[in-house]
Amino acid sequence: MTDATDALPGLEPSAGPEAAPPSAGYEIERELRAALGARRIAGVDEVGRGAWAGPVVVCAAVADLSPPPELPGRGGRTIRLTDSKLLSAAHREAFAEVLPGWLTAYAFGSSAPEEIDEVGMTEALRRAAVRALEALPEPPDAVILDGKHDYIGPASGGRRWRARCEIKADQRSVTVAAASVLAKVHRDRLMAALDAQFPGYGFADSAGYPSPVHQKALEESGPTPHHRLSWSYMDELPRWRHLKKHRDPLAGEGQLSLL
């Protein structure tokens, strides 16, 4: 995606995930420092993109290249910082307690279901990421995005972000791994709070993603105010299909109608 981002010379996205190490390091951050002289490098990761309910959440994290925190594991094993999906819930929670005190800075941005319905996930994700980056105490010199697509765009709110896209960056970059863990724990806690308000949907367990409990509750009770009403799962709910939101392609981005 070098033509879709403020591409960094000689730093095109890697070809595939097979070279990813088992735990995150500073390989990408050091390359950016050498190529750009970048000092503040923000790792960015998102969670909740594929959920049926709840916000999409983005975390931006900045580190100073000091050794990241580690956790003690069973049998003397060391648990190292990596992609949140490769960590247990207990280890994610434990990392989330120590990462804020170790990171130079971090911030969250989010996009609510109403905004996702209004503008679509691509734009909602961009907005959430930009909100996270703009909430940092100082703007980063460069940004590392997990994946092969630049979803913050070359220009956002008048600022041009220098972004590098990397497949499996959450397993290779300490800052992206930290962002991955913090975003996941932050959103899981939000969804657990919603579970108390809307019991029966299994939000504490599924975090708003489809599950048998979630699907059954939707069929019986319909969507909550925290569901994404423009998504295709609404077509499978005959009793509630009239609530589906449709974006009018002729009216432009952000226009909705109830059909």
GROMACS .gro file of C-alpha atoms in nm:
model
  259
    1MET     CA    1   0.000   0.000   0.000
    2THR     CA    2   0.291   0.233  -0.059
    3ASP     CA    3   0.085   0.460  -0.281
    4ALA     CA    4  -0.194   0.489  -0.022
    5THR     CA    5   0.019   0.609   0.268
    6ASP     CA    6   0.298   0.848   0.339
    7ALA     CA    7   0.536   0.567   0.251
    8LEU     CA    8   0.871   0.549   0.421
    9PRO     CA    9   1.153   0.496   0.168
   10GLY     CA   10   1.282   0.142   0.165
   11LEU     CA   11   1.032   0.034   0.429
   12GLU     CA   12   0.757  -0.133   0.232
   13PRO     CA   13   0.527  -0.380   0.415
   14SER     CA   14   0.679  -0.724   0.459
   15ALA     CA   15   0.574  -0.999   0.224
   16GLY     CA   16   0.400  -1.227   0.475
   17PRO     CA   17   0.349  -1.345   0.831
   18GLU     CA   18   0.582  -1.643   0.822
   19ALA     CA   19   0.886  -1.449   0.944
   20ALA     CA   20   0.714  -1.320   1.260
   21PRO     CA   21   0.904  -1.407   1.580
   22PRO     CA   22   0.719  -1.560   1.877
   23SER     CA   23   0.749  -1.244   2.087
   24ALA     CA   24   0.763  -0.878   1.998
   25GLY     CA   25   1.086  -0.682   1.967
   26TYR     CA   26   1.208  -0.346   1.842
   27GLU     CA   27   1.310  -0.444   1.489
   28ILE     CA   28   1.061  -0.217   1.316
   29GLU     CA   29   1.109   0.072   1.557
   30ARG     CA   30   1.487   0.065   1.509
   31GLU     CA   31   1.449   0.062   1.131
   32LEU     CA   32   1.227   0.369   1.151
   33ARG     CA   33   1.477   0.547   1.374
   34ALA     CA   34   1.759   0.470   1.135
   35ALA     CA   35   1.564   0.572   0.824
   36LEU     CA   36   1.392   0.882   0.962
   37GLY     CA   37   1.555   0.975   1.286
   38ALA     CA   38   1.211   0.918   1.436
   39ARG     CA   39   1.212   0.933   1.814
   40ARG     CA   40   0.842   0.905   1.898
   41ILE     CA   41   0.703   0.598   1.724
   42ALA     CA   42   0.344   0.500   1.791
   43GLY     CA   43   0.230   0.142   1.756
   44VAL     CA   44  -0.139   0.128   1.665
   45ASP     CA   45  -0.380  -0.164   1.685
   46GLU     CA   46  -0.757  -0.208   1.682
   47VAL     CA   47  -1.010  -0.444   1.831
   48GLY     CA   48  -1.378  -0.496   1.765
   49ARG     CA   49  -1.381  -0.454   1.389
   50GLY     CA   50  -1.581  -0.773   1.329
   51ALA     CA   51  -1.812  -0.756   1.631
   52TRP     CA   52  -2.189  -0.721   1.596
   53ALA     CA   53  -2.218  -0.496   1.900
   54GLY     CA   54  -2.006  -0.238   2.079
   55PRO     CA   55  -1.750   0.012   1.954
   56VAL     CA   56  -1.438  -0.041   1.751
   57VAL     CA   57  -1.148   0.061   1.975
   58VAL     CA   58  -0.798   0.169   1.874
   59CYS     CA   59  -0.497   0.215   2.100
   60ALA     CA   60  -0.183   0.410   2.014
   61ALA     CA   61   0.121   0.327   2.228
   62VAL     CA   62   0.467   0.485   2.242
   63ALA     CA   63   0.773   0.327   2.406
   64ASP     CA   64   1.133   0.442   2.454
   65LEU     CA   65   1.298   0.116   2.336
   66SER     CA   66   1.364   0.004   2.694
   67PRO     CA   67   1.309  -0.366   2.770
   68PRO     CA   68   0.935  -0.436   2.789
   69PRO     CA   69   0.779  -0.588   3.101
   70GLU     CA   70   0.761  -0.965   3.130
   71LEU     CA   71   0.538  -1.191   3.338
   72PRO     CA   72   0.633  -1.504   3.532
   73GLY     CA   73   0.483  -1.821   3.389
   74ARG     CA   74   0.450  -2.176   3.508
   75GLY     CA   75   0.761  -2.384   3.551
   76GLY     CA   76   0.988  -2.083   3.538
   77ARG     CA   77   0.863  -1.987   3.193
   78THR     CA   78   0.868  -1.619   3.101
   79ILE     CA   79   0.561  -1.466   2.937
   80ARG     CA   80   0.673  -1.199   2.690
   81LEU     CA   81   0.473  -0.922   2.533
   82THR     CA   82   0.310  -1.020   2.204
   83ASP     CA   83  -0.018  -1.012   2.012
   84SER     CA   84  -0.306  -1.007   2.259
   85LYS     CA   85  -0.471  -1.302   2.080
   86LEU     CA   86  -0.174  -1.521   2.175
   87LEU     CA   87  -0.205  -1.437   2.545
   88SER     CA   88  -0.450  -1.577   2.797
   89ALA     CA   89  -0.710  -1.343   2.944
   90ALA     CA   90  -0.522  -1.349   3.276
   91HIS     CA   91  -0.194  -1.254   3.108
   92ARG     CA   92  -0.362  -0.976   2.912
   93GLU     CA   93  -0.503  -0.834   3.233
   94ALA     CA   94  -0.165  -0.860   3.404
   95PHE     CA   95   0.012  -0.682   3.118
   96ALA     CA   96  -0.259  -0.415   3.112
   97GLU     CA   97  -0.173  -0.333   3.474
   98VAL     CA   98   0.199  -0.279   3.412
   99LEU     CA   99   0.209  -0.137   3.058
  100PRO     CA  100   0.075   0.211   3.145
  101GLY     CA  101   0.361   0.268   3.389
  102TRP     CA  102   0.620   0.147   3.140
  103LEU     CA  103   0.505   0.315   2.819
  104THR     CA  104   0.610   0.670   2.738
  105ALA     CA  105   0.251   0.744   2.635
  106TYR     CA  106  -0.067   0.572   2.523
  107ALA     CA  107  -0.419   0.676   2.429
  108PHE     CA  108  -0.746   0.526   2.309
  109GLY     CA  109  -0.984   0.626   2.034
  110SER     CA  110  -1.315   0.466   1.949
  111SER     CA  111  -1.609   0.476   1.712
  112ALA     CA  112  -1.955   0.387   1.845
  113PRO     CA  113  -2.206   0.163   1.666
  114GLU     CA  114  -2.409   0.465   1.551
  115GLU     CA  115  -2.104   0.611   1.381
  116ILE     CA  116  -2.014   0.276   1.227
  117ASP     CA  117  -2.365   0.253   1.085
  118GLU     CA  118  -2.347   0.610   0.957
  119VAL     CA  119  -2.010   0.610   0.782
  120GLY     CA  120  -1.913   0.244   0.744
  121MET     CA  121  -1.634   0.051   0.914
  122THR     CA  122  -1.347   0.180   0.699
  123GLU     CA  123  -1.414   0.542   0.789
  124ALA     CA  124  -1.513   0.460   1.147
  125LEU     CA  125  -1.184   0.277   1.200
  126ARG     CA  126  -0.989   0.568   1.054
  127ARG     CA  127  -1.164   0.811   1.285
  128ALA     CA  128  -1.098   0.595   1.590
  129ALA     CA  129  -0.729   0.564   1.502
  130VAL     CA  130  -0.690   0.937   1.443
  131ARG     CA  131  -0.862   1.009   1.775
  132ALA     CA  132  -0.614   0.782   1.952
  133LEU     CA  133  -0.314   0.943   1.782
  134GLU     CA  134  -0.440   1.295   1.847
  135ALA     CA  135  -0.498   1.210   2.213
  136LEU     CA  136  -0.127   1.137   2.266
  137PRO     CA  137   0.058   1.411   2.459
  138GLU     CA  138   0.285   1.470   2.158
  139PRO     CA  139   0.230   1.373   1.794
  140PRO     CA  140   0.438   1.073   1.687
  141ASP     CA  141   0.710   1.103   1.424
  142ALA     CA  142   0.598   0.773   1.270
  143VAL     CA  143   0.318   0.521   1.309
  144ILE     CA  144   0.327   0.142   1.284
  145LEU     CA  145   0.000  -0.020   1.176
  146ASP     CA  146  -0.079  -0.389   1.216
  147GLY     CA  147  -0.177  -0.531   0.879
  148LYS     CA  148  -0.117  -0.447   0.515
  149HIS     CA  149  -0.368  -0.163   0.479
  150ASP     CA  150  -0.317   0.196   0.584
  151TYR     CA  151  -0.648   0.269   0.755
  152ILE     CA  152  -0.550   0.609   0.894
  153GLY     CA  153  -0.508   0.752   0.545
  154PRO     CA  154  -0.237   0.980   0.414
  155ALA     CA  155  -0.405   1.289   0.555
  156SER     CA  156  -0.634   1.320   0.855
  157GLY     CA  157  -0.762   1.644   0.996
  158GLY     CA  158  -0.488   1.841   0.822
  159ARG     CA  159  -0.210   1.617   0.960
  160ARG     CA  160  -0.011   1.379   0.744
  161TRP     CA  161   0.080   1.067   0.939
  162ARG     CA  162   0.393   0.881   0.836
  163ALA     CA  163   0.273   0.525   0.851
  164ARG     CA  164   0.435   0.189   0.801
  165CYS     CA  165   0.208  -0.113   0.753
  166GLU     CA  166   0.337  -0.449   0.871
  167ILE     CA  167   0.166  -0.787   0.863
  168LYS     CA  168   0.165  -0.936   1.214
  169ALA     CA  169   0.318  -0.620   1.357
  170ASP     CA  170   0.154  -0.714   1.687
  171GLN     CA  171   0.397  -1.007   1.705
  172ARG     CA  172   0.702  -0.812   1.582
  173SER     CA  173   0.669  -0.464   1.729
  174VAL     CA  174   0.672  -0.400   2.103
  175THR     CA  175   0.466  -0.084   2.066
  176VAL     CA  176   0.201  -0.250   1.849
  177ALA     CA  177   0.188  -0.548   2.087
  178ALA     CA  178   0.135  -0.310   2.379
  179ALA     CA  179  -0.141  -0.132   2.184
  180SER     CA  180  -0.296  -0.469   2.101
  181VAL     CA  181  -0.313  -0.574   2.466
  182LEU     CA  182  -0.439  -0.240   2.597
  183ALA     CA  183  -0.706  -0.209   2.327
  184LYS     CA  184  -0.831  -0.562   2.388
  185VAL     CA  185  -0.851  -0.527   2.766
  186HIS     CA  186  -1.007  -0.180   2.742
  187ARG     CA  187  -1.281  -0.297   2.505
  188ASP     CA  188  -1.344  -0.621   2.696
  189ARG     CA  189  -1.407  -0.416   3.009
  190LEU     CA  190  -1.647  -0.191   2.822
  191MET     CA  191  -1.839  -0.491   2.694
  192ALA     CA  192  -1.847  -0.653   3.040
  193ALA     CA  193  -2.008  -0.335   3.172
  194LEU     CA  194  -2.270  -0.359   2.896
  195ASP     CA  195  -2.335  -0.719   2.996
  196ALA     CA  196  -2.465  -0.595   3.331
  197GLN     CA  197  -2.702  -0.355   3.154
  198PHE     CA  198  -2.817  -0.604   2.892
  199PRO     CA  199  -2.803  -0.952   3.048
  200GLY     CA  200  -2.860  -1.248   2.823
  201TYR     CA  201  -2.654  -1.134   2.526
  202GLY     CA  202  -2.330  -1.278   2.662
  203PHE     CA  203  -2.136  -0.955   2.611
  204ALA     CA  204  -1.894  -1.038   2.894
  205ASP     CA  205  -1.798  -1.363   2.721
  206SER     CA  206  -1.831  -1.279   2.351
  207ALA     CA  207  -1.739  -0.907   2.367
  208GLY     CA  208  -2.014  -0.844   2.114
  209TYR     CA  209  -1.892  -1.099   1.860
  210PRO     CA  210  -2.138  -1.362   1.733
  211SER     CA  211  -2.187  -1.657   1.965
  212PRO     CA  212  -2.478  -1.900   2.018
  213VAL     CA  213  -2.590  -1.707   2.329
  214HIS     CA  214  -2.564  -1.375   2.149
  215GLN     CA  215  -2.751  -1.498   1.843
  216LYS     CA  216  -3.031  -1.651   2.051
  217ALA     CA  217  -3.077  -1.326   2.246
  218LEU     CA  218  -3.095  -1.131   1.921
  219GLU     CA  219  -3.361  -1.364   1.782
  220GLU     CA  220  -3.571  -1.345   2.098
  221SER     CA  221  -3.518  -0.987   2.218
  222GLY     CA  222  -3.380  -0.800   1.921
  223PRO     CA  223  -3.084  -0.564   1.902
  224THR     CA  224  -2.982  -0.333   2.186
  225PRO     CA  225  -2.882   0.033   2.140
  226HIS     CA  226  -2.524  -0.094   2.120
  227HIS     CA  227  -2.571  -0.314   1.814
  228ARG     CA  228  -2.456  -0.227   1.463
  229LEU     CA  229  -2.784  -0.209   1.278
  230SER     CA  230  -2.643  -0.178   0.926
  231TRP     CA  231  -2.473  -0.518   0.935
  232SER     CA  232  -2.589  -0.821   0.739
  233TYR     CA  233  -2.676  -1.031   1.046
  234MET     CA  234  -2.990  -0.815   1.072
  235ASP     CA  235  -3.116  -0.985   0.754
  236GLU     CA  236  -3.131  -1.313   0.947
  237LEU     CA  237  -3.363  -1.172   1.215
  238PRO     CA  238  -3.714  -1.173   1.061
  239ARG     CA  239  -3.880  -1.015   1.367
  240TRP     CA  240  -3.630  -0.730   1.378
  241ARG     CA  241  -3.533  -0.684   1.016
  242HIS     CA  242  -3.736  -0.362   0.996
  243LEU     CA  243  -3.480  -0.200   1.230
  244LYS     CA  244  -3.194  -0.248   0.988
  245LYS     CA  245  -3.022   0.070   0.874
  246HIS     CA  246  -2.929   0.113   0.510
  247ARG     CA  247  -2.677   0.357   0.373
  248ASP     CA  248  -2.808   0.529   0.060
  249PRO     CA  249  -2.534   0.496  -0.207
  250LEU     CA  250  -2.681   0.785  -0.407
  251ALA     CA  251  -2.688   1.022  -0.110
  252GLY     CA  252  -2.319   0.991  -0.034
  253GLU     CA  253  -2.115   0.864   0.258
  254GLY     CA  254  -2.278   0.902   0.594
  255GLN     CA  255  -2.643   0.909   0.477
  256LEU     CA  256  -2.874   0.651   0.632
  257SER     CA  257  -3.231   0.551   0.577
  258LEU     CA  258  -3.464   0.309   0.752
  259LEU     CA  259  -3.627   0.075   0.503
   0.00000   0.00000   0.00000
